[in-house]
Amino acid sequence: MDLDQIEKSVIDLESYPLDKWNPKLCQNVSFRINGEGKWFYNESEIKRIAMVKLFSKLIKYEDGKYFVVTPSEKISLNFEKEIFYIIDFKRIDGDYFFKTNTEEWVKLSRDNELNVNMVDGQPYPRLRVKKHIWGLLSRNIFYKIISEADQNGDKLFLISDGVYFYLN
């Protein structure tokens, strides 16, 4: 099946009940997201942002693996860093909201937590966008939130939705 057929099979649906869709796995096809957040289908870059936005809503996590699913197809999804990239943020009434590379806004909260781990000696800041699905903060956004962070001793933190999120 080609990308246009996949798009047509779900574009008119009002919602995406992913947990009810259990099609068979399609062999010899795959989606991939590279380290810069670019999407590929069978190693061809998907350049239409509308299509990337659609496929990003069809991601399902099963048994430690990720898939793009439709009512009739299930295609493996691999990614180098994270599925989403956080490209902007804003603060409204004391709460933080982060914008993904698919132009969705996610409120920093207990369910959508921010954590910062060290990977290869560098901070690796990520935000839970959905259950089992994370977005990597761009370096620029990470440095901007550090500049806004509160400090207690040597600890930097943000407060959003009444929850403390430590940056170090």
Coordinates of N, CA, C and O in Angstrom, one line a residue:
M1 N 0.9 -1.2 0.0 CA 0.0 0.0 0.0 C 0.9 1.2 0.0 O 1.9 1.3 0.7
D2 N 0.5 2.3 -0.8 CA 1.3 3.5 -0.8 C 0.8 4.5 0.2 O -0.3 4.3 0.8
L3 N 1.6 5.6 0.4 CA 1.2 6.6 1.4 C -0.1 7.2 1.1 O -0.9 7.5 2.1
D4 N -0.5 7.5 -0.1 CA -1.8 8.1 -0.4 C -2.9 7.2 0.0 O -3.9 7.7 0.5
Q5 N -2.8 5.9 -0.2 CA -3.9 5.0 0.1 C -4.0 4.9 1.7 O -5.1 4.9 2.2
I6 N -2.9 4.9 2.4 CA -2.9 4.9 3.8 C -3.6 6.2 4.3 O -4.5 6.1 5.2
E7 N -3.2 7.3 3.8 CA -3.8 8.6 4.1 C -5.3 8.6 3.9 O -6.1 9.0 4.8
K8 N -5.8 8.2 2.7 CA -7.2 8.1 2.4 C -8.0 7.2 3.3 O -9.2 7.5 3.6
S9 N -7.4 6.2 3.8 CA -8.1 5.2 4.7 C -8.4 5.8 6.1 O -9.3 5.3 6.7
V10 N -7.8 6.9 6.5 CA -8.0 7.4 7.8 C -8.3 8.9 7.8 O -8.8 9.4 8.8
I11 N -8.1 9.6 6.7 CA -8.2 11.1 6.8 C -9.6 11.6 7.1 O -9.8 12.6 7.8
D12 N -10.7 10.9 6.8 CA -12.0 11.3 7.1 C -12.6 10.8 8.4 O -13.7 11.2 8.8
L13 N -11.8 10.1 9.1 CA -12.3 9.6 10.4 C -12.3 10.7 11.4 O -11.4 11.6 11.4
E14 N -13.3 10.8 12.3 CA -13.4 11.8 13.3 C -12.5 11.6 14.5 O -12.0 12.5 15.1
S15 N -12.2 10.3 14.8 CA -11.3 10.0 15.9 C -10.5 8.7 15.5 O -10.9 8.1 14.5
Y16 N -9.5 8.5 16.3 CA -8.6 7.3 16.0 C -8.6 6.4 17.2 O -7.8 6.5 18.0
P17 N -9.5 5.4 17.2 CA -9.6 4.5 18.3 C -8.5 3.4 18.2 O -8.8 2.2 17.9
L18 N -7.2 3.8 18.4 CA -6.1 2.9 18.1 C -6.2 1.6 18.9 O -5.7 0.6 18.4
D19 N -6.7 1.7 20.2 CA -6.7 0.5 21.0 C -7.7 -0.5 20.4 O -7.7 -1.7 20.8
K20 N -8.6 -0.1 19.5 CA -9.6 -1.0 18.9 C -9.1 -1.6 17.6 O -9.7 -2.5 17.0
W21 N -8.1 -1.0 17.0 CA -7.6 -1.4 15.7 C -6.5 -2.4 15.9 O -5.5 -2.1 16.6
N22 N -6.7 -3.6 15.4 CA -5.7 -4.7 15.5 C -5.4 -5.4 14.2 O -5.6 -6.6 14.1
P23 N -5.0 -4.6 13.2 CA -4.8 -5.3 11.9 C -3.5 -6.1 11.9 O -2.7 -6.0 12.9
K24 N -3.3 -6.9 10.9 CA -2.0 -7.7 10.8 C -0.9 -6.8 10.4 O -1.1 -5.8 9.7
L25 N 0.3 -7.2 10.9 CA 1.5 -6.4 10.6 C 1.8 -6.5 9.1 O 1.9 -7.6 8.5
C26 N 2.1 -5.4 8.4 CA 2.5 -5.4 7.0 C 4.0 -5.7 7.0 O 4.8 -5.1 7.7
Q27 N 4.3 -6.6 6.1 CA 5.7 -7.0 6.0 C 6.4 -6.1 4.9 O 5.8 -5.6 4.0
N28 N 7.7 -6.0 5.1 CA 8.6 -5.3 4.1 C 8.2 -3.8 3.9 O 8.5 -3.2 2.8
V29 N 7.6 -3.2 4.8 CA 7.4 -1.7 4.8 C 7.6 -1.2 6.2 O 7.5 -1.9 7.2
S30 N 8.0 0.1 6.3 CA 8.3 0.6 7.6 C 8.3 2.1 7.6 O 8.5 2.7 6.5
F31 N 8.1 2.7 8.8 CA 8.3 4.1 9.0 C 9.5 4.3 9.8 O 9.8 3.4 10.7
R32 N 10.2 5.4 9.6 CA 11.4 5.7 10.4 C 11.4 7.2 10.6 O 11.1 8.0 9.8
I33 N 11.9 7.6 11.8 CA 12.1 9.0 12.2 C 13.6 9.2 12.5 O 14.1 8.5 13.4
N34 N 14.3 10.0 11.7 CA 15.7 10.2 11.9 C 16.0 11.1 13.1 O 15.1 11.6 13.8
G35 N 17.3 11.3 13.4 CA 17.7 12.1 14.6 C 17.3 13.5 14.5 O 17.4 14.2 15.5
E36 N 16.9 14.0 13.3 CA 16.4 15.4 13.2 C 14.9 15.5 13.1 O 14.4 16.6 12.9
G37 N 14.2 14.4 13.4 CA 12.7 14.4 13.4 C 12.1 14.3 12.0 O 10.9 14.5 11.9
K38 N 12.8 14.0 11.0 CA 12.3 13.8 9.7 C 11.7 12.4 9.6 O 12.3 11.4 10.0
W39 N 10.5 12.3 9.0 CA 9.8 11.0 8.8 C 10.2 10.4 7.4 O 10.2 11.1 6.4
F40 N 10.3 9.1 7.4 CA 10.5 8.4 6.2 C 9.6 7.2 6.1 O 9.3 6.6 7.1
Y41 N 9.2 6.9 4.9 CA 8.4 5.7 4.6 C 9.2 4.9 3.6 O 9.4 5.4 2.5
N42 N 9.6 3.7 4.0 CA 10.4 2.8 3.1 C 11.6 3.6 2.6 O 12.0 3.6 1.4
E43 N 12.2 4.4 3.5 CA 13.5 5.2 3.3 C 13.3 6.4 2.3 O 14.2 7.0 1.9
S44 N 12.0 6.7 2.0 CA 11.7 7.9 1.2 C 11.2 9.0 2.2 O 10.2 8.7 2.9
E45 N 11.8 10.1 2.2 CA 11.3 11.2 3.1 C 9.9 11.6 2.8 O 9.5 11.8 1.7
I46 N 9.1 11.7 3.9 CA 7.7 12.3 3.8 C 7.9 13.8 4.0 O 8.2 14.3 5.1
K47 N 7.6 14.5 2.9 CA 7.8 16.0 3.0 C 6.6 16.8 3.3 O 6.6 17.9 3.6
R48 N 5.4 16.1 3.1 CA 4.1 16.8 3.4 C 3.9 16.8 4.9 O 3.6 15.8 5.5
I49 N 3.9 18.0 5.5 CA 3.7 18.1 7.0 C 2.3 17.6 7.4 O 2.2 17.0 8.4
A50 N 1.3 17.8 6.5 CA 0.0 17.3 6.9 C 0.0 15.8 7.0 O -0.7 15.2 7.9
M51 N 0.8 15.1 6.2 CA 0.8 13.7 6.3 C 1.6 13.2 7.5 O 1.2 12.3 8.2
V52 N 2.7 13.9 7.9 CA 3.4 13.6 9.1 C 2.5 13.8 10.3 O 2.5 13.0 11.2
K53 N 1.7 14.9 10.3 CA 0.8 15.2 11.4 C -0.2 14.1 11.6 O -0.5 13.6 12.7
L54 N -0.7 13.6 10.4 CA -1.7 12.5 10.5 C -1.1 11.2 11.0 O -1.6 10.6 12.0
F55 N 0.1 10.8 10.5 CA 0.7 9.6 11.0 C 1.1 9.7 12.4 O 1.0 8.7 13.1
S56 N 1.5 10.9 12.9 CA 1.8 11.0 14.3 C 0.7 10.8 15.2 O 0.9 10.4 16.4
K57 N -0.6 10.9 14.7 CA -1.7 10.6 15.6 C -2.1 9.1 15.5 O -3.0 8.7 16.3
L58 N -1.4 8.4 14.7 CA -1.8 6.9 14.5 C -0.7 6.0 15.2 O -0.6 4.8 14.8
I59 N 0.1 6.5 16.1 CA 1.1 5.7 16.7 C 0.6 4.9 17.8 O -0.1 5.4 18.7
K60 N 0.9 3.7 17.8 CA 0.4 2.7 18.8 C 1.6 2.0 19.4 O 2.6 1.6 18.7
Y61 N 1.7 1.8 20.7 CA 2.7 1.1 21.4 C 2.2 -0.2 21.8 O 1.2 -0.3 22.5
E62 N 2.9 -1.3 21.4 CA 2.6 -2.7 21.7 C 3.8 -3.5 22.1 O 4.7 -3.6 21.2
D63 N 3.8 -4.1 23.2 CA 4.9 -5.0 23.6 C 6.3 -4.5 23.3 O 7.1 -5.1 22.8
G64 N 6.4 -3.2 23.8 CA 7.8 -2.6 23.7 C 8.1 -2.1 22.3 O 9.3 -1.6 22.1
K65 N 7.2 -2.1 21.3 CA 7.5 -1.6 20.0 C 6.4 -0.6 19.6 O 5.3 -0.5 20.1
Y66 N 6.8 0.2 18.6 CA 5.9 1.2 18.1 C 5.5 0.9 16.6 O 6.2 0.4 15.8
F67 N 4.2 1.3 16.3 CA 3.6 1.1 15.0 C 2.8 2.2 14.6 O 2.2 3.0 15.5
V68 N 2.6 2.4 13.3 CA 1.6 3.3 12.8 C 0.5 2.4 12.4 O 0.7 1.4 11.6
V69 N -0.8 2.6 12.9 CA -1.9 1.7 12.6 C -3.0 2.5 12.0 O -3.3 3.6 12.2
T70 N -3.7 1.7 11.1 CA -5.0 2.2 10.5 C -6.0 1.0 10.8 O -5.6 0.0 11.3
P71 N -7.2 1.2 10.4 CA -8.1 0.0 10.6 C -7.7 -1.2 9.8 O -8.0 -2.3 10.2
S72 N -6.9 -1.1 8.8 CA -6.5 -2.2 8.0 C -5.0 -2.5 7.9 O -4.6 -3.5 7.3
E73 N -4.2 -1.6 8.4 CA -2.7 -1.8 8.3 C -2.0 -1.5 9.6 O -2.5 -0.7 10.4
K74 N -0.9 -2.2 9.8 CA 0.0 -2.0 11.0 C 1.4 -2.0 10.4 O 1.8 -3.0 9.9
I75 N 2.1 -0.9 10.6 CA 3.4 -0.7 10.0 C 4.4 -0.4 11.1 O 4.1 0.5 11.9
S76 N 5.5 -1.0 11.1 CA 6.5 -0.8 12.2 C 7.0 0.7 12.1 O 7.1 1.2 11.0
L77 N 7.3 1.2 13.3 CA 7.9 2.6 13.4 C 9.2 2.5 14.2 O 9.2 2.0 15.3
N78 N 10.2 3.0 13.6 CA 11.5 3.0 14.3 C 12.0 4.5 14.4 O 11.6 5.3 13.5
F79 N 12.7 4.8 15.4 CA 13.2 6.2 15.5 C 14.5 6.2 16.2 O 14.9 5.4 17.0
E80 N 15.3 7.3 15.8 CA 16.7 7.3 16.3 C 16.7 7.9 17.8 O 17.5 7.5 18.6
K81 N 15.9 8.9 18.0 CA 16.0 9.6 19.4 C 14.6 9.4 20.0 O 14.4 8.6 20.9
E82 N 13.7 10.3 19.6 CA 12.3 10.3 20.2 C 11.4 10.4 19.0 O 11.8 10.9 17.9
I83 N 10.1 10.2 19.2 CA 9.1 10.3 18.1 C 8.8 11.7 17.8 O 8.7 12.1 16.7
F84 N 8.7 12.6 18.9 CA 8.5 14.0 18.7 C 9.7 14.8 19.1 O 10.5 14.4 19.8
Y85 N 9.7 16.0 18.5 CA 10.7 17.0 18.9 C 10.0 18.3 19.4 O 9.0 18.7 18.8
I86 N 10.5 18.8 20.5 CA 9.8 20.0 21.1 C 10.6 21.2 20.6 O 11.8 21.4 20.8
I87 N 9.8 22.1 19.9 CA 10.4 23.2 19.2 C 10.1 24.5 19.7 O 10.6 25.5 19.3
D88 N 9.1 24.6 20.7 CA 8.8 25.9 21.3 C 8.1 25.7 22.6 O 7.7 24.5 22.9
F89 N 7.9 26.7 23.4 CA 7.2 26.6 24.6 C 6.6 28.0 25.0 O 7.0 29.0 24.4
K90 N 5.7 28.0 25.8 CA 5.1 29.2 26.4 C 4.6 29.0 27.8 O 4.4 27.9 28.2
R91 N 4.5 30.1 28.5 CA 4.0 30.0 29.9 C 2.7 30.8 30.0 O 2.7 32.0 29.6
I92 N 1.7 30.1 30.5 CA 0.4 30.8 30.6 C -0.1 30.5 32.0 O -0.2 29.4 32.4
D93 N -0.4 31.6 32.7 CA -0.9 31.5 34.1 C 0.0 30.6 35.0 O -0.6 29.8 35.8
G94 N 1.3 30.7 34.8 CA 2.2 29.9 35.6 C 2.4 28.5 35.2 O 3.3 27.8 35.8
D95 N 1.7 28.0 34.1 CA 1.9 26.7 33.6 C 2.7 26.7 32.3 O 2.6 27.7 31.6
Y96 N 3.4 25.6 32.0 CA 4.2 25.6 30.8 C 3.6 24.7 29.8 O 3.0 23.6 30.1
F97 N 3.6 25.1 28.6 CA 3.1 24.4 27.4 C 4.2 24.3 26.4 O 4.9 25.2 26.1
F98 N 4.3 23.1 25.8 CA 5.4 22.8 24.9 C 4.8 22.4 23.5 O 3.8 21.7 23.4
K99 N 5.4 22.9 22.4 CA 4.9 22.7 21.1 C 5.8 21.6 20.4 O 7.0 21.7 20.4
T100 N 5.1 20.6 19.8 CA 5.9 19.6 19.1 C 6.1 20.0 17.7 O 5.6 20.9 17.2
N101 N 7.0 19.2 17.0 CA 7.2 19.4 15.6 C 6.0 19.2 14.7 O 6.0 19.5 13.5
T102 N 5.0 18.6 15.3 CA 3.7 18.4 14.5 C 2.7 19.5 14.9 O 1.5 19.3 14.7
E103 N 3.1 20.5 15.6 CA 2.4 21.7 16.0 C 1.3 21.4 17.0 O 0.3 22.1 17.1
E104 N 1.5 20.4 17.8 CA 0.5 20.1 18.9 C 1.1 20.7 20.2 O 2.3 20.7 20.4
W105 N 0.3 21.3 21.1 CA 0.7 21.8 22.3 C 0.4 20.8 23.4 O -0.6 20.2 23.5
V106 N 1.4 20.6 24.3 CA 1.3 19.7 25.4 C 1.6 20.4 26.7 O 2.6 21.1 26.9
K107 N 0.7 20.4 27.7 CA 0.9 21.0 29.0 C 1.8 20.2 29.9 O 1.6 18.9 30.0
L108 N 2.8 20.8 30.4 CA 3.7 20.1 31.4 C 2.9 19.9 32.6 O 2.3 20.8 33.3
S109 N 2.7 18.6 33.0 CA 1.8 18.2 34.1 C 2.3 16.8 34.6 O 3.3 16.2 34.1
R110 N 1.6 16.3 35.6 CA 2.0 15.0 36.2 C 1.9 13.9 35.1 O 2.7 13.0 35.1
D111 N 0.9 14.0 34.2 CA 0.8 13.0 33.2 C 1.7 13.2 32.0 O 2.1 12.3 31.3
N112 N 2.1 14.5 31.8 CA 3.0 14.8 30.7 C 4.3 15.4 31.3 O 4.5 16.6 31.3
E113 N 5.1 14.6 31.9 CA 6.2 15.0 32.7 C 7.4 15.3 31.9 O 7.5 14.9 30.7
L114 N 8.3 16.1 32.5 CA 9.6 16.4 31.9 C 10.6 15.8 32.7 O 10.6 15.8 33.9
N115 N 11.6 15.1 32.0 CA 12.7 14.5 32.8 C 14.0 14.8 32.0 O 13.9 15.0 30.8
V116 N 15.1 14.9 32.7 CA 16.4 15.2 32.1 C 17.3 14.1 32.6 O 17.6 14.0 33.8
N117 N 17.8 13.3 31.7 CA 18.8 12.3 32.0 C 20.1 12.7 31.3 O 20.1 13.5 30.4
M118 N 21.2 12.1 31.7 CA 22.4 12.3 31.1 C 22.7 11.2 30.1 O 22.6 10.0 30.4
V119 N 23.0 11.5 28.8 CA 23.3 10.5 27.8 C 24.7 11.0 27.2 O 24.7 12.1 26.6
D120 N 25.6 10.1 27.2 CA 27.0 10.4 26.7 C 27.5 11.7 27.3 O 28.1 12.6 26.5
G121 N 27.2 12.0 28.6 CA 27.7 13.2 29.2 C 27.0 14.5 28.9 O 27.4 15.5 29.3
Q122 N 25.9 14.3 28.2 CA 25.1 15.5 27.8 C 23.7 15.4 28.3 O 23.1 14.3 28.4
P123 N 23.0 16.5 28.7 CA 21.6 16.4 29.1 C 20.7 16.0 28.0 O 21.0 16.3 26.8
Y124 N 19.8 15.1 28.3 CA 18.8 14.6 27.4 C 17.4 14.9 27.9 O 16.8 14.1 28.6
P125 N 16.9 16.1 27.6 CA 15.6 16.5 28.2 C 14.5 16.0 27.3 O 14.5 16.3 26.1
R126 N 13.5 15.4 27.9 CA 12.4 14.9 27.1 C 11.1 15.1 27.9 O 11.0 15.1 29.1
L127 N 10.0 15.2 27.1 CA 8.7 15.5 27.6 C 7.8 14.3 27.2 O 7.8 13.9 26.0
R128 N 7.0 13.8 28.2 CA 6.0 12.8 27.8 C 4.9 13.5 27.0 O 4.2 14.3 27.6
V129 N 4.7 13.1 25.8 CA 3.7 13.7 24.9 C 2.4 12.9 25.1 O 1.3 13.5 25.2
K130 N 2.5 11.6 25.1 CA 1.4 10.7 25.3 C 1.9 9.5 26.1 O 3.1 9.3 26.2
K131 N 1.1 8.6 26.5 CA 1.6 7.4 27.2 C 2.5 6.6 26.3 O 2.2 6.4 25.2
H132 N 3.7 6.4 26.8 CA 4.8 5.7 26.1 C 5.4 6.4 25.0 O 6.2 5.9 24.2
I133 N 5.0 7.7 24.8 CA 5.5 8.5 23.6 C 6.1 9.8 24.1 O 5.5 10.5 24.9
W134 N 7.4 10.0 23.8 CA 8.1 11.2 24.3 C 8.6 12.1 23.2 O 8.7 11.7 22.0
G135 N 8.8 13.4 23.6 CA 9.4 14.4 22.7 C 10.7 14.9 23.2 O 10.8 15.2 24.4
L136 N 11.7 15.0 22.4 CA 13.0 15.5 22.8 C 13.0 17.0 22.7 O 12.7 17.5 21.6
L137 N 13.4 17.7 23.8 CA 13.5 19.2 23.7 C 14.7 19.5 22.8 O 15.8 19.0 23.0
S138 N 14.5 20.5 21.9 CA 15.6 21.0 21.2 C 16.6 21.6 22.2 O 16.2 22.1 23.2
R139 N 17.8 21.7 21.8 CA 18.9 22.3 22.7 C 18.5 23.7 23.0 O 18.6 24.2 24.1
N140 N 18.0 24.5 22.0 CA 17.6 25.9 22.2 C 16.5 26.0 23.2 O 16.6 26.9 24.1
I141 N 15.5 25.2 23.1 CA 14.4 25.2 24.0 C 14.8 24.8 25.4 O 14.4 25.5 26.4
F142 N 15.7 23.8 25.5 CA 16.2 23.4 26.9 C 16.9 24.6 27.5 O 16.7 24.9 28.7
Y143 N 17.8 25.3 26.8 CA 18.5 26.4 27.4 C 17.6 27.5 27.8 O 17.8 28.2 28.8
K144 N 16.5 27.7 27.0 CA 15.6 28.8 27.3 C 14.8 28.5 28.6 O 14.6 29.4 29.5
I145 N 14.4 27.2 28.8 CA 13.7 26.9 30.1 C 14.7 26.9 31.3 O 14.3 27.3 32.4
I146 N 15.9 26.6 31.0 CA 16.9 26.7 32.1 C 17.0 28.2 32.6 O 17.1 28.5 33.8
S147 N 17.0 29.1 31.6 CA 17.1 30.5 31.9 C 15.9 31.0 32.7 O 15.9 32.0 33.5
E148 N 14.7 30.3 32.6 CA 13.5 30.7 33.3 C 13.3 29.9 34.6 O 12.4 30.2 35.4
A149 N 14.1 28.9 34.8 CA 13.9 28.0 35.9 C 14.2 28.7 37.3 O 14.9 29.6 37.4
D150 N 13.5 28.1 38.3 CA 13.7 28.6 39.6 C 14.9 27.7 40.2 O 15.2 26.7 39.6
Q151 N 15.5 28.2 41.2 CA 16.6 27.5 41.8 C 16.5 27.4 43.3 O 16.1 28.4 44.0
N152 N 16.9 26.2 43.8 CA 17.0 26.0 45.2 C 18.3 25.3 45.5 O 18.5 24.1 45.1
G153 N 19.3 26.0 46.0 CA 20.6 25.5 46.1 C 21.2 25.3 44.7 O 21.2 26.2 43.9
D154 N 21.6 24.0 44.5 CA 22.2 23.7 43.1 C 21.1 23.1 42.2 O 21.4 22.6 41.1
K155 N 19.9 23.0 42.7 CA 18.8 22.4 41.9 C 18.0 23.4 41.1 O 17.6 24.4 41.6
L156 N 17.8 23.2 39.8 CA 17.0 24.0 38.9 C 15.7 23.2 38.7 O 15.7 22.0 38.5
F157 N 14.6 24.0 38.7 CA 13.3 23.3 38.5 C 12.3 24.3 37.9 O 12.4 25.5 37.9
L158 N 11.3 23.7 37.3 CA 10.1 24.4 36.8 C 8.9 23.9 37.6 O 8.9 22.8 38.1
I159 N 7.9 24.8 37.8 CA 6.7 24.4 38.4 C 5.6 24.6 37.4 O 5.4 25.7 36.8
S160 N 4.8 23.6 37.2 CA 3.7 23.6 36.2 C 2.6 22.7 36.7 O 2.9 21.6 37.2
D161 N 1.4 23.1 36.7 CA 0.3 22.3 37.1 C 0.4 21.9 38.6 O 0.0 20.8 38.9
G162 N 1.2 22.7 39.4 CA 1.4 22.4 40.8 C 2.4 21.4 41.0 O 2.6 20.9 42.2
V163 N 3.2 20.9 40.0 CA 4.2 19.9 40.2 C 5.6 20.5 39.9 O 5.7 21.3 39.0
Y164 N 6.6 20.0 40.7 CA 8.0 20.4 40.5 C 8.6 19.5 39.5 O 8.5 18.3 39.6
F165 N 9.3 20.1 38.5 CA 10.0 19.3 37.5 C 11.5 19.7 37.5 O 11.8 20.9 37.2
Y166 N 12.4 18.8 38.0 CA 13.8 19.2 38.1 C 14.5 19.0 36.8 O 14.3 18.1 36.1
L167 N 15.4 20.0 36.6 CA 16.2 20.0 35.3 C 17.6 19.4 35.5 O 18.3 19.3 34.5
N168 N 18.0 19.2 36.7 CA 19.3 18.7 37.0 C 19.3 17.8 38.2 O 18.4 17.6 38.9

